[in-house]
Short mmCIF file of C-alpha atoms in Angstrom, two decimals:
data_model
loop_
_atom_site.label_atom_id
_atom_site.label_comp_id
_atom_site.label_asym_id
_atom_site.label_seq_id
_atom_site.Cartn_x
_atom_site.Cartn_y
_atom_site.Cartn_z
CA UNK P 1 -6.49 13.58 -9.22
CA UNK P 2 -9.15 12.24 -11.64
CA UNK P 3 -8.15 8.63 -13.23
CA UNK P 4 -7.80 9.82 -16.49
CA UNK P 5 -4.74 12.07 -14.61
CA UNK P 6 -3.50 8.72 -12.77
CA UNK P 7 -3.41 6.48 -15.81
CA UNK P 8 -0.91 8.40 -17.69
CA UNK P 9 1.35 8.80 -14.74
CA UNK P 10 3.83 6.46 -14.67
CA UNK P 11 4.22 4.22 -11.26
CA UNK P 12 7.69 4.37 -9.24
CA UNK P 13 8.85 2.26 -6.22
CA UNK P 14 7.78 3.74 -3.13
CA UNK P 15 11.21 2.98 -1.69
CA UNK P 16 12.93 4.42 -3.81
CA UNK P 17 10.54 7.55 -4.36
CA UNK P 18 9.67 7.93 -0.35
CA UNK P 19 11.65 5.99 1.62
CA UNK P 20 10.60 7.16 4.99
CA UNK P 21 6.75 6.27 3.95
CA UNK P 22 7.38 3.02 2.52
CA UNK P 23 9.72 2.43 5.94
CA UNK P 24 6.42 3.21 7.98
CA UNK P 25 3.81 0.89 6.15
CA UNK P 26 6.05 -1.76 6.00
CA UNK P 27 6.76 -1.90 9.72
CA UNK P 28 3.23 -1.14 10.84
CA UNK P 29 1.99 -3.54 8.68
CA UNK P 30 5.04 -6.31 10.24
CA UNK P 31 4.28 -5.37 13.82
CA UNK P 32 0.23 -5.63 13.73
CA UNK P 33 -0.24 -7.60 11.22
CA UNK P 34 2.56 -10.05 10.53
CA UNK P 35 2.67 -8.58 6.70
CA UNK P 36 6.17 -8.58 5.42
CA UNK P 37 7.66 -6.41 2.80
CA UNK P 38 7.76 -9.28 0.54
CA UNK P 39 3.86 -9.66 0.75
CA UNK P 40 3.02 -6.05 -0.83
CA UNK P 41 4.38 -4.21 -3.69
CA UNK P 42 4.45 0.06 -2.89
CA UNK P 43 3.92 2.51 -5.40
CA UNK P 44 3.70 6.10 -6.18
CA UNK P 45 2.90 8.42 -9.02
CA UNK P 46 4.31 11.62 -8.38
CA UNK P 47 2.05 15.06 -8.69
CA UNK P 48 3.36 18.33 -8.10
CA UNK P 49 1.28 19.22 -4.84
CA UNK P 50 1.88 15.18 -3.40
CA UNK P 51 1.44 11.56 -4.76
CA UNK P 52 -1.09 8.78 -5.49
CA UNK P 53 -0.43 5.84 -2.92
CA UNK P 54 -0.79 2.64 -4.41
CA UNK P 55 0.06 -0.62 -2.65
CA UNK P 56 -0.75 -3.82 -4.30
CA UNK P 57 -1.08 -7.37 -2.36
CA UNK P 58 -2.33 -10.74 -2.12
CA UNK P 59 -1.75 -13.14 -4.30
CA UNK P 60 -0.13 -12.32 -7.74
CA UNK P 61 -0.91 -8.66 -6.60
CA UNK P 62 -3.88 -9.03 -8.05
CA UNK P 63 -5.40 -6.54 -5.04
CA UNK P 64 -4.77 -2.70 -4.12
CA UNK P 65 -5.85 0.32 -1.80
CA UNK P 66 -5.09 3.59 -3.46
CA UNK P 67 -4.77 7.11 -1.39
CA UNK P 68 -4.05 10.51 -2.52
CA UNK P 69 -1.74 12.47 -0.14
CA UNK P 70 -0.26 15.62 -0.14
CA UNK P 71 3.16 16.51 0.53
CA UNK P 72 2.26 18.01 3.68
CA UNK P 73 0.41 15.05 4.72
CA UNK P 74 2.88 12.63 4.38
CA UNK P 75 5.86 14.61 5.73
CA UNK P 76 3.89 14.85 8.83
CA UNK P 77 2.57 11.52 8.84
CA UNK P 78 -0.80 13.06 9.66
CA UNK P 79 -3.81 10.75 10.85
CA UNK P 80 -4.86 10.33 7.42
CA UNK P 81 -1.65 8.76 6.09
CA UNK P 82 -1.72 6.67 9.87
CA UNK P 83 -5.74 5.58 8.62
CA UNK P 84 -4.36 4.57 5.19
CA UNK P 85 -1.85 1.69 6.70
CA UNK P 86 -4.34 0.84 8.45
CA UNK P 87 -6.97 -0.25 6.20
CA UNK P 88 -4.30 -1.49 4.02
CA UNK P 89 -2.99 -4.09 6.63
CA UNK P 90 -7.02 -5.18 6.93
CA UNK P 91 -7.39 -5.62 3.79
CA UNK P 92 -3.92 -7.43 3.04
CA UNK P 93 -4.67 -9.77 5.86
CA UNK P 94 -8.17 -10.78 4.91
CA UNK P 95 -7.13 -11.23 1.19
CA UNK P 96 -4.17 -13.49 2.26
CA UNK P 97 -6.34 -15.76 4.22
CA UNK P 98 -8.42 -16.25 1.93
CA UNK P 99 -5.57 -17.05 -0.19
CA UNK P 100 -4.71 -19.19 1.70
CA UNK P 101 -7.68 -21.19 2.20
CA UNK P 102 -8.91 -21.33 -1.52
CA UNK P 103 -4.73 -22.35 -1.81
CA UNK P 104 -5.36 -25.28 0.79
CA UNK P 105 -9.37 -26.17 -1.09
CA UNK P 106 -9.08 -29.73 -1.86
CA UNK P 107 -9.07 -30.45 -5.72
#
């Protein structure tokens, strides 16, 4: 999917849309990383052959990792889908601390 494609596709809650996905990331992400489901807002834009993943994070949810899957992909929870949590709880974790620290900067 190009951007221009992406952009006028309208974002839907991951647990609504895929419920077994968003069940996945958000208990990999608890169990390795100590990132609750409170700390990431999951998204999806629907296609016909799979969907744009889109989680946002950090603070205001100002941050995101993207991934297009297919539907294949993420029935089977292939590695690629597996890869994708991962470099989303990285990336959530070092954006949260330093969140955290520029939070605790004296003024």
């Amino acid at each position: 999917m190009s951007s221009e494609q992406t952009s006028s596709i309208q974002e839907q809650p991951m647990r609504i849309i895929l419920p077994k996905l968003y069940q996945a990331i958000t208990n990999k992400l608890e169990e390795q990383h100590n990132i609750h489901p409170y700390d990431i807002q999951a998204k999806v834009q629907t296609d016909t052959s799979g969907y744009q993943v889109i989680v946002y994070f950090g603070d205001g949810f100002a941050h995101k990792e993207s991934h297009y899957f297919s539907n294949e992909a993420i029935e089977n929870m292939n590695h690629n889908v597996i890869e994708f949590i991962e470099k989303i709880g990285d990336a959530c974790k070092e954006v949260m601390i330093a969140d955290y620290f520029k939070m605790m900067r004296p003024k």
